[in-house]
Every structure is written in structure tokens, then in C-alpha cells.
JSON list of C-alpha atoms and ligand atoms in Angstrom, two decimals:
[
{"chain": "A", "resi": 13, "resn": "MET", "atom": "CA", "xyz": [0.29, -0.04, 0.06]},
{"chain": "A", "resi": 14, "resn": "SER", "atom": "CA", "xyz": [1.26, 3.88, -0.91]},
{"chain": "A", "resi": 15, "resn": "VAL", "atom": "CA", "xyz": [1.48, 6.27, 1.62]},
{"chain": "A", "resi": 16, "resn": "HIS", "atom": "CA", "xyz": [-0.59, 8.12, -0.38]},
{"chain": "A", "resi": 17, "resn": "GLU", "atom": "CA", "xyz": [-3.01, 4.55, -0.45]},
{"chain": "A", "resi": 18, "resn": "ALA", "atom": "CA", "xyz": [-3.02, 4.64, 3.72]},
{"chain": "A", "resi": 19, "resn": "ILE", "atom": "CA", "xyz": [-4.31, 8.23, 4.12]},
{"chain": "A", "resi": 20, "resn": "ALA", "atom": "CA", "xyz": [-7.10, 7.46, 1.46]},
{"chain": "A", "resi": 21, "resn": "LEU", "atom": "CA", "xyz": [-8.18, 5.08, 3.37]},
{"chain": "A", "resi": 22, "resn": "ARG", "atom": "CA", "xyz": [-7.18, 5.98, 6.90]},
{"chain": "A", "resi": 23, "resn": "ARG", "atom": "CA", "xyz": [-10.70, 6.95, 9.10]},
{"chain": "A", "resi": 24, "resn": "ASP", "atom": "CA", "xyz": [-10.96, 6.75, 12.74]},
{"chain": "A", "resi": 25, "resn": "VAL", "atom": "CA", "xyz": [-12.76, 3.41, 13.72]},
{"chain": "A", "resi": 26, "resn": "ARG", "atom": "CA", "xyz": [-15.65, 3.36, 16.62]},
{"chain": "A", "resi": 27, "resn": "ALA", "atom": "CA", "xyz": [-17.61, 1.47, 15.71]},
{"chain": "A", "resi": 28, "resn": "GLU", "atom": "CA", "xyz": [-15.16, -1.79, 12.63]},
{"chain": "A", "resi": 29, "resn": "PHE", "atom": "CA", "xyz": [-13.07, -3.26, 15.48]},
{"chain": "A", "resi": 30, "resn": "SER", "atom": "CA", "xyz": [-13.27, -6.71, 14.95]},
{"chain": "A", "resi": 31, "resn": "GLY", "atom": "CA", "xyz": [-13.15, -7.85, 19.34]},
{"chain": "A", "resi": 32, "resn": "ASP", "atom": "CA", "xyz": [-10.33, -9.46, 17.98]},
{"chain": "A", "resi": 33, "resn": "PRO", "atom": "CA", "xyz": [-7.03, -8.03, 20.02]},
{"chain": "A", "resi": 34, "resn": "ILE", "atom": "CA", "xyz": [-3.87, -6.95, 17.96]},
{"chain": "A", "resi": 35, "resn": "ASP", "atom": "CA", "xyz": [-1.51, -9.12, 18.56]},
{"chain": "A", "resi": 36, "resn": "ASP", "atom": "CA", "xyz": [2.22, -7.92, 19.73]},
{"chain": "A", "resi": 37, "resn": "ALA", "atom": "CA", "xyz": [3.66, -8.23, 16.40]},
{"chain": "A", "resi": 38, "resn": "THR", "atom": "CA", "xyz": [1.91, -6.23, 14.73]},
{"chain": "A", "resi": 39, "resn": "LEU", "atom": "CA", "xyz": [1.76, -3.13, 17.70]},
{"chain": "A", "resi": 40, "resn": "MET", "atom": "CA", "xyz": [5.07, -3.37, 18.01]},
{"chain": "A", "resi": 41, "resn": "ARG", "atom": "CA", "xyz": [5.53, -2.18, 14.41]},
{"chain": "A", "resi": 42, "resn": "ILE", "atom": "CA", "xyz": [3.23, 0.07, 14.93]},
{"chain": "A", "resi": 43, "resn": "LEU", "atom": "CA", "xyz": [4.71, 1.24, 17.50]},
{"chain": "A", "resi": 44, "resn": "GLY", "atom": "CA", "xyz": [7.89, 1.43, 16.07]},
{"chain": "A", "resi": 45, "resn": "SER", "atom": "CA", "xyz": [6.92, 3.66, 12.95]},
{"chain": "A", "resi": 46, "resn": "ALA", "atom": "CA", "xyz": [5.26, 5.76, 15.34]},
{"chain": "A", "resi": 47, "resn": "HIS", "atom": "CA", "xyz": [8.85, 6.33, 17.20]},
{"chain": "A", "resi": 48, "resn": "ARG", "atom": "CA", "xyz": [10.40, 6.89, 13.97]},
{"chain": "A", "resi": 49, "resn": "ALA", "atom": "CA", "xyz": [8.09, 10.58, 13.77]},
{"chain": "A", "resi": 50, "resn": "PRO", "atom": "CA", "xyz": [9.97, 13.80, 13.29]},
{"chain": "A", "resi": 51, "resn": "SER", "atom": "CA", "xyz": [10.97, 15.81, 16.45]},
{"chain": "A", "resi": 52, "resn": "VAL", "atom": "CA", "xyz": [11.77, 18.81, 17.49]},
{"chain": "A", "resi": 53, "resn": "GLY", "atom": "CA", "xyz": [15.85, 18.86, 18.14]},
{"chain": "A", "resi": 54, "resn": "ASN", "atom": "CA", "xyz": [15.27, 14.81, 17.97]},
{"chain": "A", "resi": 55, "resn": "THR", "atom": "CA", "xyz": [13.36, 14.88, 22.01]},
{"chain": "A", "resi": 56, "resn": "GLN", "atom": "CA", "xyz": [11.00, 12.28, 20.74]},
{"chain": "A", "resi": 57, "resn": "PRO", "atom": "CA", "xyz": [9.50, 13.58, 23.86]},
{"chain": "A", "resi": 58, "resn": "TRP", "atom": "CA", "xyz": [6.72, 10.87, 23.45]},
{"chain": "A", "resi": 59, "resn": "ASP", "atom": "CA", "xyz": [5.95, 7.17, 25.28]},
{"chain": "A", "resi": 60, "resn": "PHE", "atom": "CA", "xyz": [3.32, 4.63, 25.32]},
{"chain": "A", "resi": 61, "resn": "VAL", "atom": "CA", "xyz": [1.18, 3.01, 27.52]},
{"chain": "A", "resi": 62, "resn": "VAL", "atom": "CA", "xyz": [-0.77, -0.16, 26.11]},
{"chain": "A", "resi": 63, "resn": "VAL", "atom": "CA", "xyz": [-3.49, -0.75, 28.00]},
{"chain": "A", "resi": 64, "resn": "ARG", "atom": "CA", "xyz": [-5.15, -4.23, 28.10]},
{"chain": "A", "resi": 65, "resn": "ASP", "atom": "CA", "xyz": [-6.67, -5.06, 31.36]},
{"chain": "A", "resi": 66, "resn": "PRO", "atom": "CA", "xyz": [-10.63, -4.97, 30.90]},
{"chain": "A", "resi": 67, "resn": "ALA", "atom": "CA", "xyz": [-10.98, -3.86, 34.38]},
{"chain": "A", "resi": 68, "resn": "THR", "atom": "CA", "xyz": [-9.06, -0.60, 33.60]},
{"chain": "A", "resi": 69, "resn": "LEU", "atom": "CA", "xyz": [-10.47, -0.58, 29.89]},
{"chain": "A", "resi": 70, "resn": "ASP", "atom": "CA", "xyz": [-13.82, -0.90, 31.50]},
{"chain": "A", "resi": 71, "resn": "ARG", "atom": "CA", "xyz": [-12.84, 2.07, 33.98]},
{"chain": "A", "resi": 72, "resn": "PHE", "atom": "CA", "xyz": [-11.74, 4.43, 31.00]},
{"chain": "A", "resi": 73, "resn": "ALA", "atom": "CA", "xyz": [-14.93, 3.53, 29.19]},
{"chain": "A", "resi": 74, "resn": "GLY", "atom": "CA", "xyz": [-17.31, 4.44, 32.14]},
{"chain": "A", "resi": 75, "resn": "HIS", "atom": "CA", "xyz": [-15.02, 7.82, 32.74]},
{"chain": "A", "resi": 76, "resn": "VAL", "atom": "CA", "xyz": [-15.55, 9.00, 28.96]},
{"chain": "A", "resi": 77, "resn": "ALA", "atom": "CA", "xyz": [-19.73, 8.12, 29.28]},
{"chain": "A", "resi": 78, "resn": "ASP", "atom": "CA", "xyz": [-20.15, 10.77, 31.40]},
{"chain": "A", "resi": 79, "resn": "LYS", "atom": "CA", "xyz": [-17.64, 13.33, 30.19]},
{"chain": "A", "resi": 80, "resn": "ARG", "atom": "CA", "xyz": [-20.25, 12.37, 26.51]},
{"chain": "A", "resi": 81, "resn": "ARG", "atom": "CA", "xyz": [-23.18, 12.81, 28.96]},
{"chain": "A", "resi": 82, "resn": "ALA", "atom": "CA", "xyz": [-21.77, 15.96, 30.07]},
{"chain": "A", "resi": 83, "resn": "PHE", "atom": "CA", "xyz": [-21.14, 17.23, 26.30]},
{"chain": "A", "resi": 84, "resn": "ALA", "atom": "CA", "xyz": [-24.85, 16.08, 25.57]},
{"chain": "A", "resi": 85, "resn": "GLU", "atom": "CA", "xyz": [-26.22, 18.47, 27.66]},
{"chain": "A", "resi": 86, "resn": "SER", "atom": "CA", "xyz": [-24.29, 21.46, 26.61]},
{"chain": "A", "resi": 87, "resn": "LEU", "atom": "CA", "xyz": [-25.21, 21.18, 23.24]},
{"chain": "A", "resi": 88, "resn": "PRO", "atom": "CA", "xyz": [-28.59, 22.42, 21.87]},
{"chain": "A", "resi": 89, "resn": "PRO", "atom": "CA", "xyz": [-31.90, 20.10, 21.26]},
{"chain": "A", "resi": 90, "resn": "GLU", "atom": "CA", "xyz": [-31.12, 19.78, 17.26]},
{"chain": "A", "resi": 91, "resn": "ARG", "atom": "CA", "xyz": [-27.64, 19.75, 17.79]},
{"chain": "A", "resi": 92, "resn": "LYS", "atom": "CA", "xyz": [-28.18, 16.79, 20.41]},
{"chain": "A", "resi": 93, "resn": "ASP", "atom": "CA", "xyz": [-30.58, 14.73, 18.64]},
{"chain": "A", "resi": 94, "resn": "THR", "atom": "CA", "xyz": [-27.86, 14.41, 15.80]},
{"chain": "A", "resi": 95, "resn": "PHE", "atom": "CA", "xyz": [-25.58, 14.67, 18.59]},
{"chain": "A", "resi": 96, "resn": "ASN", "atom": "CA", "xyz": [-27.27, 11.03, 20.19]},
{"chain": "A", "resi": 97, "resn": "PRO", "atom": "CA", "xyz": [-26.66, 8.07, 17.89]},
{"chain": "A", "resi": 98, "resn": "ILE", "atom": "CA", "xyz": [-22.55, 9.40, 16.59]},
{"chain": "A", "resi": 99, "resn": "LYS", "atom": "CA", "xyz": [-20.66, 6.77, 18.67]},
{"chain": "A", "resi": 100, "resn": "ILE", "atom": "CA", "xyz": [-17.24, 8.04, 19.76]},
{"chain": "A", "resi": 101, "resn": "GLU", "atom": "CA", "xyz": [-14.65, 5.44, 20.91]},
{"chain": "A", "resi": 102, "resn": "GLY", "atom": "CA", "xyz": [-14.97, 2.33, 21.02]},
{"chain": "A", "resi": 103, "resn": "ILE", "atom": "CA", "xyz": [-12.47, 1.49, 24.15]},
{"chain": "A", "resi": 104, "resn": "ARG", "atom": "CA", "xyz": [-13.56, -2.06, 24.98]},
{"chain": "A", "resi": 105, "resn": "GLU", "atom": "CA", "xyz": [-14.21, -3.41, 21.77]},
{"chain": "A", "resi": 106, "resn": "SER", "atom": "CA", "xyz": [-11.15, -2.62, 20.30]},
{"chain": "A", "resi": 107, "resn": "ARG", "atom": "CA", "xyz": [-9.46, -4.60, 23.05]},
{"chain": "A", "resi": 108, "resn": "THR", "atom": "CA", "xyz": [-6.22, -2.82, 23.10]},
{"chain": "A", "resi": 109, "resn": "GLY", "atom": "CA", "xyz": [-5.47, 1.16, 23.79]},
{"chain": "A", "resi": 110, "resn": "VAL", "atom": "CA", "xyz": [-2.40, 3.14, 23.78]},
{"chain": "A", "resi": 111, "resn": "VAL", "atom": "CA", "xyz": [-2.29, 5.58, 25.23]},
{"chain": "A", "resi": 112, "resn": "VAL", "atom": "CA", "xyz": [0.08, 8.66, 24.26]},
{"chain": "A", "resi": 113, "resn": "THR", "atom": "CA", "xyz": [2.18, 10.94, 26.41]},
{"chain": "A", "resi": 114, "resn": "TYR", "atom": "CA", "xyz": [4.02, 14.41, 26.01]},
{"chain": "A", "resi": 115, "resn": "ASP", "atom": "CA", "xyz": [7.14, 14.84, 27.85]},
{"chain": "A", "resi": 116, "resn": "GLY", "atom": "CA", "xyz": [7.85, 18.37, 27.62]},
{"chain": "A", "resi": 117, "resn": "SER", "atom": "CA", "xyz": [10.69, 18.92, 30.30]},
{"chain": "A", "resi": 118, "resn": "ARG", "atom": "CA", "xyz": [12.53, 15.77, 27.59]},
{"chain": "A", "resi": 119, "resn": "GLY", "atom": "CA", "xyz": [15.58, 17.10, 26.27]},
{"chain": "A", "resi": 120, "resn": "GLY", "atom": "CA", "xyz": [16.01, 19.75, 29.11]},
{"chain": "A", "resi": 121, "resn": "PRO", "atom": "CA", "xyz": [16.14, 23.70, 29.05]},
{"chain": "A", "resi": 122, "resn": "ASN", "atom": "CA", "xyz": [17.99, 24.09, 25.69]},
{"chain": "A", "resi": 123, "resn": "VAL", "atom": "CA", "xyz": [16.28, 21.90, 22.42]},
{"chain": "A", "resi": 124, "resn": "LEU", "atom": "CA", "xyz": [16.18, 23.48, 19.28]},
{"chain": "A", "resi": 125, "resn": "GLY", "atom": "CA", "xyz": [13.75, 24.89, 17.40]},
{"chain": "A", "resi": 126, "resn": "ARG", "atom": "CA", "xyz": [11.79, 24.53, 20.94]},
{"chain": "A", "resi": 127, "resn": "HIS", "atom": "CA", "xyz": [13.86, 27.70, 22.13]},
{"chain": "A", "resi": 128, "resn": "THR", "atom": "CA", "xyz": [11.77, 29.81, 20.42]},
{"chain": "A", "resi": 129, "resn": "ILE", "atom": "CA", "xyz": [8.04, 27.65, 18.81]},
{"chain": "A", "resi": 130, "resn": "GLU", "atom": "CA", "xyz": [7.81, 25.91, 23.00]},
{"chain": "A", "resi": 131, "resn": "ASP", "atom": "CA", "xyz": [3.85, 23.94, 21.27]},
{"chain": "A", "resi": 132, "resn": "THR", "atom": "CA", "xyz": [6.76, 21.88, 18.69]},
{"chain": "A", "resi": 133, "resn": "GLY", "atom": "CA", "xyz": [7.26, 19.41, 21.30]},
{"chain": "A", "resi": 134, "resn": "LEU", "atom": "CA", "xyz": [3.77, 18.55, 21.43]},
{"chain": "A", "resi": 135, "resn": "PHE", "atom": "CA", "xyz": [3.46, 19.30, 17.63]},
{"chain": "A", "resi": 136, "resn": "SER", "atom": "CA", "xyz": [6.45, 15.84, 17.44]},
{"chain": "A", "resi": 137, "resn": "ALA", "atom": "CA", "xyz": [4.53, 13.77, 19.82]},
{"chain": "A", "resi": 138, "resn": "VAL", "atom": "CA", "xyz": [1.21, 14.14, 17.60]},
{"chain": "A", "resi": 139, "resn": "LEU", "atom": "CA", "xyz": [3.52, 13.51, 14.60]},
{"chain": "A", "resi": 140, "resn": "ALA", "atom": "CA", "xyz": [4.42, 10.23, 16.29]},
{"chain": "A", "resi": 141, "resn": "ILE", "atom": "CA", "xyz": [0.58, 9.74, 16.88]},
{"chain": "A", "resi": 142, "resn": "GLN", "atom": "CA", "xyz": [0.18, 10.55, 13.02]},
{"chain": "A", "resi": 143, "resn": "ASN", "atom": "CA", "xyz": [1.97, 7.61, 11.64]},
{"chain": "A", "resi": 144, "resn": "LEU", "atom": "CA", "xyz": [1.10, 5.05, 13.82]},
{"chain": "A", "resi": 145, "resn": "TRP", "atom": "CA", "xyz": [-2.02, 5.72, 12.84]},
{"chain": "A", "resi": 146, "resn": "LEU", "atom": "CA", "xyz": [-0.61, 5.27, 9.12]},
{"chain": "A", "resi": 147, "resn": "ALA", "atom": "CA", "xyz": [1.01, 2.69, 9.39]},
{"chain": "A", "resi": 148, "resn": "ALA", "atom": "CA", "xyz": [-2.10, 0.11, 11.34]},
{"chain": "A", "resi": 149, "resn": "VAL", "atom": "CA", "xyz": [-3.73, 1.73, 8.29]},
{"chain": "A", "resi": 150, "resn": "SER", "atom": "CA", "xyz": [-1.32, -0.46, 6.29]},
{"chain": "A", "resi": 151, "resn": "GLU", "atom": "CA", "xyz": [-2.03, -3.38, 8.71]},
{"chain": "A", "resi": 152, "resn": "GLY", "atom": "CA", "xyz": [-6.11, -3.41, 9.10]},
{"chain": "A", "resi": 153, "resn": "ILE", "atom": "CA", "xyz": [-5.27, -2.45, 12.25]},
{"chain": "A", "resi": 154, "resn": "GLY", "atom": "CA", "xyz": [-7.44, 0.92, 12.70]},
{"chain": "A", "resi": 155, "resn": "VAL", "atom": "CA", "xyz": [-6.92, 3.72, 15.21]},
{"chain": "A", "resi": 156, "resn": "GLY", "atom": "CA", "xyz": [-9.97, 5.69, 17.25]},
{"chain": "A", "resi": 157, "resn": "TRP", "atom": "CA", "xyz": [-8.86, 8.64, 19.14]},
{"chain": "A", "resi": 158, "resn": "VAL", "atom": "CA", "xyz": [-10.44, 9.22, 22.12]},
{"chain": "A", "resi": 159, "resn": "SER", "atom": "CA", "xyz": [-10.24, 12.58, 23.80]},
{"chain": "A", "resi": 160, "resn": "PHE", "atom": "CA", "xyz": [-13.24, 12.40, 26.02]},
{"chain": "A", "resi": 161, "resn": "TYR", "atom": "CA", "xyz": [-11.33, 11.97, 29.12]},
{"chain": "A", "resi": 162, "resn": "ASP", "atom": "CA", "xyz": [-10.39, 14.66, 32.13]},
{"chain": "A", "resi": 163, "resn": "GLU", "atom": "CA", "xyz": [-6.36, 14.45, 31.92]},
{"chain": "A", "resi": 164, "resn": "ASP", "atom": "CA", "xyz": [-6.37, 13.96, 35.53]},
{"chain": "A", "resi": 165, "resn": "PHE", "atom": "CA", "xyz": [-7.82, 10.56, 35.58]},
{"chain": "A", "resi": 166, "resn": "LEU", "atom": "CA", "xyz": [-6.59, 9.39, 33.05]},
{"chain": "A", "resi": 167, "resn": "ALA", "atom": "CA", "xyz": [-2.61, 9.96, 33.86]},
{"chain": "A", "resi": 168, "resn": "ASP", "atom": "CA", "xyz": [-3.62, 8.32, 37.50]},
{"chain": "A", "resi": 169, "resn": "LEU", "atom": "CA", "xyz": [-5.06, 5.99, 35.83]},
{"chain": "A", "resi": 170, "resn": "VAL", "atom": "CA", "xyz": [-2.04, 4.76, 33.45]},
{"chain": "A", "resi": 171, "resn": "ALA", "atom": "CA", "xyz": [0.79, 5.72, 36.63]},
{"chain": "A", "resi": 172, "resn": "ILE", "atom": "CA", "xyz": [1.82, 8.37, 34.45]},
{"chain": "A", "resi": 173, "resn": "PRO", "atom": "CA", "xyz": [3.95, 11.25, 35.93]},
{"chain": "A", "resi": 174, "resn": "ALA", "atom": "CA", "xyz": [4.01, 15.01, 36.00]},
{"chain": "A", "resi": 175, "resn": "PRO", "atom": "CA", "xyz": [4.89, 16.28, 34.15]},
{"chain": "A", "resi": 176, "resn": "VAL", "atom": "CA", "xyz": [4.37, 13.98, 31.50]},
{"chain": "A", "resi": 177, "resn": "ARG", "atom": "CA", "xyz": [0.99, 14.83, 29.93]},
{"chain": "A", "resi": 178, "resn": "PRO", "atom": "CA", "xyz": [-1.57, 12.32, 28.29]},
{"chain": "A", "resi": 179, "resn": "ILE", "atom": "CA", "xyz": [-2.13, 13.44, 25.21]},
{"chain": "A", "resi": 180, "resn": "ALA", "atom": "CA", "xyz": [-4.75, 10.58, 23.05]},
{"chain": "A", "resi": 181, "resn": "TRP", "atom": "CA", "xyz": [-5.75, 7.30, 24.16]},
{"chain": "A", "resi": 182, "resn": "LEU", "atom": "CA", "xyz": [-6.06, 5.28, 21.24]},
{"chain": "A", "resi": 183, "resn": "CYS", "atom": "CA", "xyz": [-8.48, 2.63, 20.38]},
{"chain": "A", "resi": 184, "resn": "VAL", "atom": "CA", "xyz": [-6.21, 0.16, 18.15]},
{"chain": "A", "resi": 185, "resn": "GLY", "atom": "CA", "xyz": [-7.64, -2.80, 17.24]},
{"chain": "A", "resi": 186, "resn": "PRO", "atom": "CA", "xyz": [-7.99, -5.72, 13.34]},
{"chain": "A", "resi": 187, "resn": "VAL", "atom": "CA", "xyz": [-11.30, -3.75, 11.49]},
{"chain": "A", "resi": 188, "resn": "THR", "atom": "CA", "xyz": [-14.05, -5.31, 9.59]},
{"chain": "A", "resi": 189, "resn": "GLY", "atom": "CA", "xyz": [-13.92, -2.71, 7.79]},
{"chain": "A", "resi": 190, "resn": "PHE", "atom": "CA", "xyz": [-12.63, 1.04, 7.13]},
{"chain": "A", "resi": 191, "resn": "GLN", "atom": "CA", "xyz": [-16.05, 3.33, 6.01]},
{"chain": "A", "resi": 192, "resn": "GLN", "atom": "CA", "xyz": [-15.57, 5.33, 3.77]},
{"chain": "A", "resi": 193, "resn": "VAL", "atom": "CA", "xyz": [-17.20, 8.72, 4.86]},
{"chain": "A", "resi": 194, "resn": "PRO", "atom": "CA", "xyz": [-16.05, 10.23, 8.36]},
{"chain": "A", "resi": 195, "resn": "ASP", "atom": "CA", "xyz": [-18.60, 9.16, 11.20]},
{"chain": "A", "resi": 196, "resn": "LEU", "atom": "CA", "xyz": [-19.09, 12.59, 11.83]},
{"chain": "A", "resi": 197, "resn": "GLU", "atom": "CA", "xyz": [-20.21, 14.03, 8.07]},
{"chain": "A", "resi": 198, "resn": "ARG", "atom": "CA", "xyz": [-22.00, 9.96, 8.17]},
{"chain": "A", "resi": 199, "resn": "PHE", "atom": "CA", "xyz": [-23.73, 11.08, 10.71]},
{"chain": "A", "resi": 200, "resn": "GLY", "atom": "CA", "xyz": [-24.59, 15.07, 9.57]},
{"chain": "A", "resi": 201, "resn": "TRP", "atom": "CA", "xyz": [-22.48, 16.71, 12.75]},
{"chain": "A", "resi": 202, "resn": "ARG", "atom": "CA", "xyz": [-19.96, 18.64, 10.29]},
{"chain": "A", "resi": 203, "resn": "GLY", "atom": "CA", "xyz": [-18.02, 17.60, 7.71]},
{"chain": "A", "resi": 204, "resn": "ARG", "atom": "CA", "xyz": [-14.69, 18.17, 5.41]},
{"chain": "A", "resi": 205, "resn": "ARG", "atom": "CA", "xyz": [-13.57, 22.01, 3.83]},
{"chain": "A", "resi": 206, "resn": "PRO", "atom": "CA", "xyz": [-12.72, 21.69, 0.63]},
{"chain": "A", "resi": 207, "resn": "LEU", "atom": "CA", "xyz": [-9.12, 21.45, -0.80]},
{"chain": "A", "resi": 208, "resn": "GLU", "atom": "CA", "xyz": [-9.20, 24.87, -2.36]},
{"chain": "A", "resi": 209, "resn": "ASP", "atom": "CA", "xyz": [-10.57, 26.68, 0.34]},
{"chain": "A", "resi": 210, "resn": "ALA", "atom": "CA", "xyz": [-7.73, 25.22, 2.43]},
{"chain": "A", "resi": 211, "resn": "VAL", "atom": "CA", "xyz": [-5.61, 26.17, -0.06]},
{"chain": "A", "resi": 212, "resn": "HIS", "atom": "CA", "xyz": [-3.91, 30.35, -0.17]},
{"chain": "A", "resi": 213, "resn": "LEU", "atom": "CA", "xyz": [-1.10, 31.90, -2.97]},
{"chain": "A", "resi": 214, "resn": "GLU", "atom": "CA", "xyz": [1.28, 33.92, -1.50]},
{"chain": "A", "resi": 215, "resn": "ARG", "atom": "CA", "xyz": [-1.06, 35.09, 1.27]},
{"chain": "A", "resi": 216, "resn": "PHE", "atom": "CA", "xyz": [-3.86, 34.25, 3.87]},
{"chain": "A", "resi": 217, "resn": "ARG", "atom": "CA", "xyz": [-6.07, 36.75, 3.64]},
{"chain": "A", "resi": 218, "resn": "SER", "atom": "CA", "xyz": [-6.90, 37.73, -0.20]},
{"chain": "B", "resi": 320, "resn": "FMN", "atom": "C1", "xyz": [-6.99, 15.71, 18.46]},
{"chain": "B", "resi": 320, "resn": "FMN", "atom": "C2", "xyz": [-8.25, 14.88, 17.74]},
{"chain": "B", "resi": 320, "resn": "FMN", "atom": "C3", "xyz": [-9.76, 14.07, 18.36]},
{"chain": "B", "resi": 320, "resn": "FMN", "atom": "C4", "xyz": [-10.58, 13.27, 18.29]},
{"chain": "B", "resi": 320, "resn": "FMN", "atom": "N1", "xyz": [-11.16, 12.94, 19.70]},
{"chain": "B", "resi": 320, "resn": "FMN", "atom": "C5", "xyz": [-12.34, 12.71, 19.05]},
{"chain": "B", "resi": 320, "resn": "FMN", "atom": "C6", "xyz": [-13.01, 11.66, 19.97]},
{"chain": "B", "resi": 320, "resn": "FMN", "atom": "O1", "xyz": [-12.70, 12.03, 21.17]},
{"chain": "B", "resi": 320, "resn": "FMN", "atom": "N2", "xyz": [-13.70, 10.67, 20.13]},
{"chain": "B", "resi": 320, "resn": "FMN", "atom": "C7", "xyz": [-14.28, 10.34, 18.91]},
{"chain": "B", "resi": 320, "resn": "FMN", "atom": "O2", "xyz": [-14.89, 9.87, 18.69]},
{"chain": "B", "resi": 320, "resn": "FMN", "atom": "N3", "xyz": [-13.28, 10.90, 17.91]},
{"chain": "B", "resi": 320, "resn": "FMN", "atom": "C8", "xyz": [-11.87, 11.11, 17.81]},
{"chain": "B", "resi": 320, "resn": "FMN", "atom": "N4", "xyz": [-11.74, 12.04, 16.73]},
{"chain": "B", "resi": 320, "resn": "FMN", "atom": "C9", "xyz": [-11.45, 11.82, 15.59]},
{"chain": "B", "resi": 320, "resn": "FMN", "atom": "C10", "xyz": [-12.43, 13.03, 14.71]},
{"chain": "B", "resi": 320, "resn": "FMN", "atom": "O3", "xyz": [-13.64, 12.67, 14.40]},
{"chain": "B", "resi": 320, "resn": "FMN", "atom": "C11", "xyz": [-11.79, 11.96, 13.27]},
{"chain": "B", "resi": 320, "resn": "FMN", "atom": "O4", "xyz": [-10.73, 12.56, 12.88]},
{"chain": "B", "resi": 320, "resn": "FMN", "atom": "C12", "xyz": [-12.81, 13.41, 12.46]},
{"chain": "B", "resi": 320, "resn": "FMN", "atom": "O5", "xyz": [-14.26, 12.83, 13.28]},
{"chain": "B", "resi": 320, "resn": "FMN", "atom": "C13", "xyz": [-12.38, 12.90, 11.44]},
{"chain": "B", "resi": 320, "resn": "FMN", "atom": "O6", "xyz": [-12.91, 11.89, 9.97]},
{"chain": "B", "resi": 320, "resn": "FMN", "atom": "P1", "xyz": [-11.88, 10.89, 9.99]},
{"chain": "B", "resi": 320, "resn": "FMN", "atom": "O7", "xyz": [-10.18, 10.64, 11.07]},
{"chain": "B", "resi": 320, "resn": "FMN", "atom": "O8", "xyz": [-12.82, 9.54, 9.86]},
{"chain": "B", "resi": 320, "resn": "FMN", "atom": "O9", "xyz": [-11.12, 10.88, 8.56]},
{"chain": "B", "resi": 320, "resn": "FMN", "atom": "C14", "xyz": [-10.43, 12.78, 16.65]},
{"chain": "B", "resi": 320, "resn": "FMN", "atom": "C15", "xyz": [-9.48, 13.33, 16.06]},
{"chain": "B", "resi": 320, "resn": "FMN", "atom": "C16", "xyz": [-8.57, 14.15, 16.99]},
{"chain": "B", "resi": 320, "resn": "FMN", "atom": "C17", "xyz": [-7.56, 14.39, 15.19]}
]
């Protein structure tokens, strides 16, 4: 599969996990690709916590369900109706969670490139996630990013020490297939922008 093909096939997966767990060798290959991401000052500020204990998956799923309920309650009635049928996680069904963390202190105070733009550290960790996501697609493995959580809850759940931050819970597992259209578009929540709207010539504002 070419990189372009993997990018075109990639979806955020919630409902299509087969229920089988990903095997260790495949998971380590995918994490190996994540770990090859570029990073500011070559700091590699990420770590990966692999979570498979059903009790931990249950605890996290319960917390996420609370956050989902709170979000639904915050919505105006017509948006609530659109939101209700949308699945926002596959924590239990995927059988494996990968918590990606970000350590903003890695490399010390004189990181080449981060000295001007602090956020470049975080950008680097997110690039590792994108590598992971695309490598997973090339192996027929689905990934779903869950962000409906309190950072303190997740840090406590999987023993992440400050100042390291959990920046993503990724549901990772074999899938029955990939949807062609993003769920949020299929369910009428929000569609994608045309490329022409995102590309600017010479100046952002004309
Ligand atoms: C930073 C980030 C956080 C996200 N958080 C969630 C989430 O909590 N639950 C969810 O169902 N999808 C989440 N998504 C997935 C997006 O909804 C999805 O990427 C977007 O709708 C486009 O769909 P696609 O990834 O299938 O192309 C997240 C994606 C990103 C990049």
C-alpha cells in the first residue's frame, strides 16, 4: 500500500473493531513506525502506554461515558439529536488502548527549535500519532482517537508522572473494514472542507 493509499483509507474507527485483539508483533511494528516520527531537537518527547487489562478499559470507558453525557447535555436540542446516534469510542471492543504521552521537559531547557516555539514539542508527539495511525491502516488495523476525558483522570489511571501529559487514548485493533466517509460527516455533524478553501496563494488573506 502506498502512503497516499493509506492516507485515503485511514478513518477514525469506533464501530468497526472486530473484537479480536491486535497481536504483539503487529503492535510493536506499528509503535516502531510511530517512534520514527520527526521531533523538535530530536527529543522524541512521546511514550506509549499499552493498556489491555479489561478492568482498566472498563474504568476508562465509564469515565468517557460521563464526559459524553456532559457534552450531550451542553448542546442545543437540535445538535443533541444529531449527536445522540454518534459513537465516540471503541474502548472495550478494540481490546487495546495506547495512551500516548508528551514530556515537555525532555531534552532539558535548550532544545534546538523548541527554544522559540514551545508548542513544537507537542507537535512532535502528534506526528508520532499520525505515523502510528497510517502504519496501522497499512496493516489492516483500525485506530480511534478518544479525547473525551480529564487529563488528571487518565494520568492517575495509568500512572503517568508529572510533568508528562497524556495527549491521546487510541483504541487500536483489527477491523472488519474501513468506512469510506468519516462518521461525523455520515451522521450530519460536520463535513470536510474542500481543498481549495484550505490552500492560499502568497497571503492568507486576499
Ligand atoms: C485530536 C483529535 C481528537 C479526537 N477525539 C475524538 C473523540 O474523542 N471521539 C471520536 O469519536 N473521535 C475523535 N476524533 C476523530 C475525529 O472525529 C475524526 O478524525 C474526524 O471526524 C475525521 O474523520 P476521519 O478521521 O475518519 O477522517 C479525534 C481526532 C483528533 C485528531
